[in-house]
Short mmCIF file of N, CA and C in Angstrom, two decimals:
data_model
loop_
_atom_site.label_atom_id
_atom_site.label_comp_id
_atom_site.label_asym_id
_atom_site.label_seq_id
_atom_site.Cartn_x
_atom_site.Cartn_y
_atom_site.Cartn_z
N UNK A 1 80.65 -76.62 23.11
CA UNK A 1 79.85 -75.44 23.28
C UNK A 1 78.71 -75.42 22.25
N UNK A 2 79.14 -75.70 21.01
CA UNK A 2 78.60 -75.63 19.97
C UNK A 2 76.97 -76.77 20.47
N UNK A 3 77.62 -78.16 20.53
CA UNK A 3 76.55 -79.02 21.12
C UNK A 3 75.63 -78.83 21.92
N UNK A 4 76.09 -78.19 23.25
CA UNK A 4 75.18 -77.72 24.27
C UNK A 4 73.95 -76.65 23.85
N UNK A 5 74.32 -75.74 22.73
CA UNK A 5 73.39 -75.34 22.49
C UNK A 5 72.67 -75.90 21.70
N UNK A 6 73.28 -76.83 20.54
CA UNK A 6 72.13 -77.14 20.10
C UNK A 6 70.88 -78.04 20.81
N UNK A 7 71.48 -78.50 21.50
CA UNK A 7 70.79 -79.72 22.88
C UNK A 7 69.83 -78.43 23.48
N UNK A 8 69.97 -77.18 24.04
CA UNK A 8 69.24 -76.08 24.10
C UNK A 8 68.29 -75.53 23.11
N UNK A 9 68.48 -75.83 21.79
CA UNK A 9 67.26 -75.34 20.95
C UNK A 9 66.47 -76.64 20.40
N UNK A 10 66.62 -77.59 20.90
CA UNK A 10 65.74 -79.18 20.69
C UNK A 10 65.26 -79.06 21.92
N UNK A 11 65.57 -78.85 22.67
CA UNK A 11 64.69 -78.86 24.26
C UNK A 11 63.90 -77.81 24.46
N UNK A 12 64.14 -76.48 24.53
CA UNK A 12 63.59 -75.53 24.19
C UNK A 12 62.37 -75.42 23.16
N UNK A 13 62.97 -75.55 22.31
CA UNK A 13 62.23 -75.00 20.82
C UNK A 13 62.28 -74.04 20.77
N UNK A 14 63.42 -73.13 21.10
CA UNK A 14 63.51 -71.78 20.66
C UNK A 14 64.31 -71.58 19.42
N UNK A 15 64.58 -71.20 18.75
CA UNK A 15 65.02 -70.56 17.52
C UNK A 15 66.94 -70.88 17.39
N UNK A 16 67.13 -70.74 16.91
CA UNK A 16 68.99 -70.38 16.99
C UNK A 16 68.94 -69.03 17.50
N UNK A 17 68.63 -68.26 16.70
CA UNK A 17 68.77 -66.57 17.06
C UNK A 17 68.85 -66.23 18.40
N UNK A 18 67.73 -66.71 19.25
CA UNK A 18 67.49 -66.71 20.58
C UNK A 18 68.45 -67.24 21.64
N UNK A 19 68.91 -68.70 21.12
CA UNK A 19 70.01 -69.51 21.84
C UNK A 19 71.56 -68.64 21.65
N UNK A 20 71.87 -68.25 20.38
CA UNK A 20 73.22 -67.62 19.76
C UNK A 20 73.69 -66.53 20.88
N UNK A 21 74.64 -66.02 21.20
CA UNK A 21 75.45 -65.24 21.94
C UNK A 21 76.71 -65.41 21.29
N UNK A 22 77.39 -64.74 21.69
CA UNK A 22 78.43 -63.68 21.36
C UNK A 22 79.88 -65.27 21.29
N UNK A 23 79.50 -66.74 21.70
CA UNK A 23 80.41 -67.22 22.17
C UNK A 23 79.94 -68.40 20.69
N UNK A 24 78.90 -68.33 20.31
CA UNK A 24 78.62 -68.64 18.68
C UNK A 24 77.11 -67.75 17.84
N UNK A 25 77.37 -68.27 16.91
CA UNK A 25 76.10 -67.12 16.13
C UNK A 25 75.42 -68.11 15.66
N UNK A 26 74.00 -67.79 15.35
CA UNK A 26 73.22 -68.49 15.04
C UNK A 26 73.25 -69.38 13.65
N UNK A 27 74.02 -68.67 12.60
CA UNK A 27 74.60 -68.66 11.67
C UNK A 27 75.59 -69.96 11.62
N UNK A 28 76.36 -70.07 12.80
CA UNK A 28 77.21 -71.46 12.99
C UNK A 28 76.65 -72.54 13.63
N UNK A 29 75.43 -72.58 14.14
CA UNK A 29 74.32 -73.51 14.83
C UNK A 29 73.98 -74.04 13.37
N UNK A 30 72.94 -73.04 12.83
CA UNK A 30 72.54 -73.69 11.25
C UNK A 30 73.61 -74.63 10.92
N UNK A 31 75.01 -74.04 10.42
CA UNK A 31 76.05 -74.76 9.68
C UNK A 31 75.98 -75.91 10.22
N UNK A 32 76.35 -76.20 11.44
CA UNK A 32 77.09 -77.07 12.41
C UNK A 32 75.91 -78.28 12.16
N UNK A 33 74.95 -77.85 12.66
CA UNK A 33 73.83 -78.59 12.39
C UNK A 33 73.58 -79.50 11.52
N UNK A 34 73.94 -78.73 10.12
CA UNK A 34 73.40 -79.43 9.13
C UNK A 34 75.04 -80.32 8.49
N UNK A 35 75.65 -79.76 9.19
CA UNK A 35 77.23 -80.67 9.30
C UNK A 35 76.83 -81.97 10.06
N UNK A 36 76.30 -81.87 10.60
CA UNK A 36 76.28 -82.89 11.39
C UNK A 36 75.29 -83.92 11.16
N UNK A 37 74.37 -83.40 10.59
CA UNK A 37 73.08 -84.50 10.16
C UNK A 37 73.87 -84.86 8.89
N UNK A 38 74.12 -84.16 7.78
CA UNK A 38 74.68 -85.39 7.06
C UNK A 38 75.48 -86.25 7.41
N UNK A 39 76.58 -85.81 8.07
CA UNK A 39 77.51 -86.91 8.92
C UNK A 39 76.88 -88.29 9.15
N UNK A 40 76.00 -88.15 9.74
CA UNK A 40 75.01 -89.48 10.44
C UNK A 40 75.13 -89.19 11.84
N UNK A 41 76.00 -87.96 12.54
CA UNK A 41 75.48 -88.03 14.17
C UNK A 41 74.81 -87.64 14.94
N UNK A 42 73.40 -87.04 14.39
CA UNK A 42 72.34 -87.30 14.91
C UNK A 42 71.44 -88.78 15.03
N UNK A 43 71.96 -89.59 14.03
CA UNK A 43 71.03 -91.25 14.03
C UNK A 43 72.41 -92.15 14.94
N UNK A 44 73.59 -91.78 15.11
CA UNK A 44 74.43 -92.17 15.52
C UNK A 44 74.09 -92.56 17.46
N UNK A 45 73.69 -90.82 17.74
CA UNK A 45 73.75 -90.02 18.83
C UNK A 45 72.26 -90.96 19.35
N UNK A 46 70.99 -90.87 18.52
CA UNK A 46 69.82 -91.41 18.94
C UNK A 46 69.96 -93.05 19.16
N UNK A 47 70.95 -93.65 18.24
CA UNK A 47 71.06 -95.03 18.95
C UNK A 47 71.56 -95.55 20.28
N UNK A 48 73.00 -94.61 20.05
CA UNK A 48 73.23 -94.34 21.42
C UNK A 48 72.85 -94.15 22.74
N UNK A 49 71.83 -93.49 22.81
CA UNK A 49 71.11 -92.75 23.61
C UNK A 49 69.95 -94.18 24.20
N UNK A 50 69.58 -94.38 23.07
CA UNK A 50 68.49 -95.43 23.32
C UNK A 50 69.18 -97.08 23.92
N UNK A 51 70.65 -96.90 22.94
CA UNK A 51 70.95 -98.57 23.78
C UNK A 51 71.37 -97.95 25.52
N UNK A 52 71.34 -96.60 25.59
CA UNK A 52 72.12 -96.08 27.31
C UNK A 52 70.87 -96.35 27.77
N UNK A 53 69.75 -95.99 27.22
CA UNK A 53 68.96 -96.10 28.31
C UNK A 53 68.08 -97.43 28.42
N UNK A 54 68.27 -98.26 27.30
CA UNK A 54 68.03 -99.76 27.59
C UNK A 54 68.96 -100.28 29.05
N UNK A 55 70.68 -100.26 28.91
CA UNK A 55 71.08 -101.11 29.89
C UNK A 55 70.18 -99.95 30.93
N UNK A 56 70.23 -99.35 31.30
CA UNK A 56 70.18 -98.12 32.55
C UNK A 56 69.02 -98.35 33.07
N UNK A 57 67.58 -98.34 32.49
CA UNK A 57 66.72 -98.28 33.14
C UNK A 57 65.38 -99.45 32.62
N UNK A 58 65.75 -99.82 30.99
CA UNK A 58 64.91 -100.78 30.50
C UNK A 58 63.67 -100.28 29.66
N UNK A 59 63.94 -100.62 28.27
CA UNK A 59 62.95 -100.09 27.46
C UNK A 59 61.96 -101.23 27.41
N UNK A 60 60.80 -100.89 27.30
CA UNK A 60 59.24 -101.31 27.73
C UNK A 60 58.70 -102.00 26.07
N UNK A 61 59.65 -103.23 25.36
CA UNK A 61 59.35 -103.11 23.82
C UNK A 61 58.54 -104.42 23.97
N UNK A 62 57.98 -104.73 25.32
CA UNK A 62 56.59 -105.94 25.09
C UNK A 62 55.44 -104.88 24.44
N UNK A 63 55.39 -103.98 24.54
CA UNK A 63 54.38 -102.98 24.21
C UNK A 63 54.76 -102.13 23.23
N UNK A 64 54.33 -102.31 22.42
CA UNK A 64 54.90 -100.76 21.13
C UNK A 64 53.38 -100.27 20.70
N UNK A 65 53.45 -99.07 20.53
CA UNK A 65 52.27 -98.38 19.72
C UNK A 65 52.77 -97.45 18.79
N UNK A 66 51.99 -97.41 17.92
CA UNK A 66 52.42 -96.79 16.48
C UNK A 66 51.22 -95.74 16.02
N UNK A 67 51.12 -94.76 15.57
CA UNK A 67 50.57 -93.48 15.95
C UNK A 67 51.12 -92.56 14.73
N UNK A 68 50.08 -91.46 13.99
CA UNK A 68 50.77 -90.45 12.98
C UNK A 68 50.08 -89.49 13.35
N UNK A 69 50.16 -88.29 12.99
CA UNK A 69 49.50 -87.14 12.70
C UNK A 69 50.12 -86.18 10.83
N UNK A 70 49.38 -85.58 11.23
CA UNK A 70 49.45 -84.63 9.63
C UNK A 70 49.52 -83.55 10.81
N UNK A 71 50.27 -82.43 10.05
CA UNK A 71 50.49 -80.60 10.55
C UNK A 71 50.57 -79.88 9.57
N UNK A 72 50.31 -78.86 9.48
CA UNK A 72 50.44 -77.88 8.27
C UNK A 72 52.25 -77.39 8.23
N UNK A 73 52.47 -77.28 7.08
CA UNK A 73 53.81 -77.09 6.90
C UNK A 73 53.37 -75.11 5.43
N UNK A 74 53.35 -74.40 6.86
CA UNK A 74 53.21 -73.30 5.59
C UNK A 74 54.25 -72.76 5.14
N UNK A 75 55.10 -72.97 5.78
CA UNK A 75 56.77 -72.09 5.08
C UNK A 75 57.22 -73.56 4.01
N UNK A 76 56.75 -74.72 3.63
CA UNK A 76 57.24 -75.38 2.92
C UNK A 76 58.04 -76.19 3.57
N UNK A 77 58.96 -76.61 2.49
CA UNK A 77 60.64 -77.46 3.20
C UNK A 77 60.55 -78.59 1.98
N UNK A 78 61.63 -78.97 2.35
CA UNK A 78 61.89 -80.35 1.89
C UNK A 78 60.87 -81.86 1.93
N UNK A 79 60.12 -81.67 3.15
CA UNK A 79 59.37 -82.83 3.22
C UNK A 79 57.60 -82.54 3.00
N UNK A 80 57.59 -81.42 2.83
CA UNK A 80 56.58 -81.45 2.95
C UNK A 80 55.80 -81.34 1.52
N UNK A 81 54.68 -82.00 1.39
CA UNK A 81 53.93 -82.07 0.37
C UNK A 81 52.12 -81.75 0.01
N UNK A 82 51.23 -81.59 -0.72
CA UNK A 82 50.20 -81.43 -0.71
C UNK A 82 49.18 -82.02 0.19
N UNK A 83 48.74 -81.35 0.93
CA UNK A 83 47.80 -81.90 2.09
C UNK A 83 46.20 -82.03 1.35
N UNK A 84 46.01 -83.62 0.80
CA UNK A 84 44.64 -84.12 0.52
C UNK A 84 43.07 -83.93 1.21
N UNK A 85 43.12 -83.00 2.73
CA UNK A 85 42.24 -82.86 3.63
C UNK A 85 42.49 -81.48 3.63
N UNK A 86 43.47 -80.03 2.97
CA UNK A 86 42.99 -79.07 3.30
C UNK A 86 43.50 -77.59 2.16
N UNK A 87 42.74 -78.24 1.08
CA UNK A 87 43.02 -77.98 0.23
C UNK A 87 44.32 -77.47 -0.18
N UNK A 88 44.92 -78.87 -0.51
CA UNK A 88 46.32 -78.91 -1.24
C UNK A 88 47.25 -77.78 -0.60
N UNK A 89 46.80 -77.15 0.26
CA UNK A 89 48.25 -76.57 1.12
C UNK A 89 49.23 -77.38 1.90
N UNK A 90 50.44 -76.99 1.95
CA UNK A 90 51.86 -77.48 2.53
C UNK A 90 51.40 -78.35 3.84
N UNK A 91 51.69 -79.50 3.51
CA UNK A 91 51.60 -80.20 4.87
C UNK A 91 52.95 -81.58 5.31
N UNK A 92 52.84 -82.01 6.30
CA UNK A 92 53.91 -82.89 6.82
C UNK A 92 52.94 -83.94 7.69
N UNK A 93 53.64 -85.73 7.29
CA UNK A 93 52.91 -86.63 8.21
C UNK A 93 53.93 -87.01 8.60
N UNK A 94 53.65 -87.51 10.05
CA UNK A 94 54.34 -88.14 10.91
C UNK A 94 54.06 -89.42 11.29
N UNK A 95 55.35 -90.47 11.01
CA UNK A 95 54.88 -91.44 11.87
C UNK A 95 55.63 -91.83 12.73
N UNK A 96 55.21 -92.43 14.11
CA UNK A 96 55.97 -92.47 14.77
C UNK A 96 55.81 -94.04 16.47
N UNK A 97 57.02 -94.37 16.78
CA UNK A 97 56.46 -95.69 17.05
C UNK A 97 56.66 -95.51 18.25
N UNK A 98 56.68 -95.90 19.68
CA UNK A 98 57.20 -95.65 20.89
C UNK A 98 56.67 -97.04 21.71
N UNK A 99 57.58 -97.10 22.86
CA UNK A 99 58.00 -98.10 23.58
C UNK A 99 56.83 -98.09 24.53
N UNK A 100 56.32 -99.07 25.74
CA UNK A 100 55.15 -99.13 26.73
C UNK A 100 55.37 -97.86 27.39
N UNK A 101 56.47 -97.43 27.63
CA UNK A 101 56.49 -95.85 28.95
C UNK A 101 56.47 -94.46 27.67
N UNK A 102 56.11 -94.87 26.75
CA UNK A 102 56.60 -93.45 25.41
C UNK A 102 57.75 -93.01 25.23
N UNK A 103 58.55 -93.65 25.20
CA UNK A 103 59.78 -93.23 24.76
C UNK A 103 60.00 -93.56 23.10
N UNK A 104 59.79 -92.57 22.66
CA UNK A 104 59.72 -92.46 21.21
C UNK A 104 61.01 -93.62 20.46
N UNK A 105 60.88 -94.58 20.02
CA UNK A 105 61.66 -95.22 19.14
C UNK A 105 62.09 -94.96 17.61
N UNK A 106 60.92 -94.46 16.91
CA UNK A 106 61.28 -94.28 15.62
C UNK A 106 60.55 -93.36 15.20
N UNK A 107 60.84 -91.81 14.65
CA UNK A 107 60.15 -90.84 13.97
C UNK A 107 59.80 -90.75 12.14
N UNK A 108 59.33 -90.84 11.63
CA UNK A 108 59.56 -90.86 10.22
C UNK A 108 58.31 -90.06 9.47
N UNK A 109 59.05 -88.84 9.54
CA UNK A 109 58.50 -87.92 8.49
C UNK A 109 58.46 -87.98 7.32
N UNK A 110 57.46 -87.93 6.57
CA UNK A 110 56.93 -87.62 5.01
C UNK A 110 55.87 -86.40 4.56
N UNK A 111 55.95 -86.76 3.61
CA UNK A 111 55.01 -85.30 2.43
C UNK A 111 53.20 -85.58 2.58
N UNK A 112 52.03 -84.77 3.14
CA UNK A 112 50.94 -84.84 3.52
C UNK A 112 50.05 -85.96 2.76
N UNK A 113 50.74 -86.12 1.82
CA UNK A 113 50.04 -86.69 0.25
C UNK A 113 50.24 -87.83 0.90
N UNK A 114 51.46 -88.83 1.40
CA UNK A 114 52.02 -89.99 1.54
C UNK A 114 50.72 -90.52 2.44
N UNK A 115 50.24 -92.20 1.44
CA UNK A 115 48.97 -93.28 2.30
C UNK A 115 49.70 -93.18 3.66
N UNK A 116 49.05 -93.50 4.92
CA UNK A 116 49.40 -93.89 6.11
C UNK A 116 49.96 -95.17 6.17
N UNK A 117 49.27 -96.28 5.32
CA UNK A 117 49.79 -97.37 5.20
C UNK A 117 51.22 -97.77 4.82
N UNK A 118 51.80 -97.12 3.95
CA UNK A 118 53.13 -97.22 3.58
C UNK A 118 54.01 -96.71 4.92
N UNK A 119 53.61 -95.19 5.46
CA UNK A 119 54.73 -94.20 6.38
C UNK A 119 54.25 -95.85 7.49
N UNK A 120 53.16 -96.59 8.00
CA UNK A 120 53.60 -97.71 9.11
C UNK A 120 54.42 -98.85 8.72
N UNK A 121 54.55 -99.25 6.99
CA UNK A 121 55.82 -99.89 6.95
C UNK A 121 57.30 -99.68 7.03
N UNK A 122 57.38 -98.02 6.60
CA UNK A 122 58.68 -97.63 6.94
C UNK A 122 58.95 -97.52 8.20
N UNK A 123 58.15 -97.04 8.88
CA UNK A 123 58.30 -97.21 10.64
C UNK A 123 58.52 -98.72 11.00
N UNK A 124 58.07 -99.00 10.83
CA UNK A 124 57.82 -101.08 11.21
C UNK A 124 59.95 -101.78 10.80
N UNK A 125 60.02 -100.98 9.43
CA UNK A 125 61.36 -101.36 8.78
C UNK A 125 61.94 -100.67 9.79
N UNK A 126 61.90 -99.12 10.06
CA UNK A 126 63.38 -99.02 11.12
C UNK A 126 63.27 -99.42 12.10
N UNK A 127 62.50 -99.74 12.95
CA UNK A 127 62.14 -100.30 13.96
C UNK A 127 63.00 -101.32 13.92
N UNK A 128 62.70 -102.60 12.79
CA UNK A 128 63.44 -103.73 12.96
C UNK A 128 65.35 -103.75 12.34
N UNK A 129 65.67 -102.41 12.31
CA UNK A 129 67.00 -101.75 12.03
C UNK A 129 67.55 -101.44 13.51
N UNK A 130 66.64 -101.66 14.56
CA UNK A 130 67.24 -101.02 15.55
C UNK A 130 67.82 -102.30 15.95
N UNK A 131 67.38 -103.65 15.98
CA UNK A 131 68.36 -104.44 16.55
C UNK A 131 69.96 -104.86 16.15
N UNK A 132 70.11 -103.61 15.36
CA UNK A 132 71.69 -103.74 15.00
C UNK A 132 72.59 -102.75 16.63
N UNK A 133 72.07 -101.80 17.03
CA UNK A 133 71.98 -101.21 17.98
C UNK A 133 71.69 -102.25 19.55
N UNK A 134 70.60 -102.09 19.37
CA UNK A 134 69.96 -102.66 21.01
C UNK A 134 69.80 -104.10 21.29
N UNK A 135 70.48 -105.20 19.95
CA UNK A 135 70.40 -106.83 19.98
C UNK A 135 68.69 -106.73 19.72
N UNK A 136 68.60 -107.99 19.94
CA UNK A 136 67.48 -108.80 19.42
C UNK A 136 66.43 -107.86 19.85
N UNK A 137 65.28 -107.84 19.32
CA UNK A 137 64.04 -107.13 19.82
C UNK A 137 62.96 -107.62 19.08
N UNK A 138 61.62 -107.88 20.21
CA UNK A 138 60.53 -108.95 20.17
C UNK A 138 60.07 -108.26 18.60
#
């Protein structure tokens, strides 16, 4: 139960508060959540997911493109750091790698400050972490 909703507020993007009813509280989404990412089964769950849909339908990895953006991060957090383009307010970069049809392969968030050049070697490194998962990959 617990799962299904959270699978409902990643698809959504609605809030916990919004998803929560009377059968859990939003309050045990947070917990559960963050129970669970340290665990490792969210990176567990995404390998998974990705070797299902390799046999199933065939991931497109003659083609990869690699791609970032910067966003403003105004409530702060953990990752986020001084944005060099808008005056030093809270920001977050993304990098992120995906297969010929876009099926996102590897996300890797950092602090606004972080060169682009480094966040495409850490992408490039998990990337080549996934063939512990999906076997060999070009």
């Amino acid at each position: 139960m617990i799962f299904d909703k959270l699978i409902e507020v990643l698809v959504s993007g609605m809030g916990n508060e919004r998803v929560a009813d009377a059968t859990c509280s939003a309050t045990t989404l947070r917990r559960r959540r963050d129970e669970w990412i340290a665990a490792g089964a969210g990176e567990a769950l995404r390998r998974a997911t990705l070797a299902a849909y390799d046999r199933m339908i065939g991931l497109g990895l003659e083609q990869l493109s690699a791609d970032g953006c910067q966003t403003k991060a105004p409530s702060g957090g953990e990752c986020a750091g001084k944005s060099p383009v808008d005056r030093a307010k809270q920001g977050v970069k993304r990098s992120q790698l995906t297969e010929a049809y876009g099926i996102p392969l590897v996300t890797e968030p950092a602090p606004a400050n972080i060169r682009d050049d480094t966040m495409l070697t850490v992408t490039l490194d998990r990337y080549a972490d996934l063939d512990k998962t999906l076997g060999p990959l070009p």
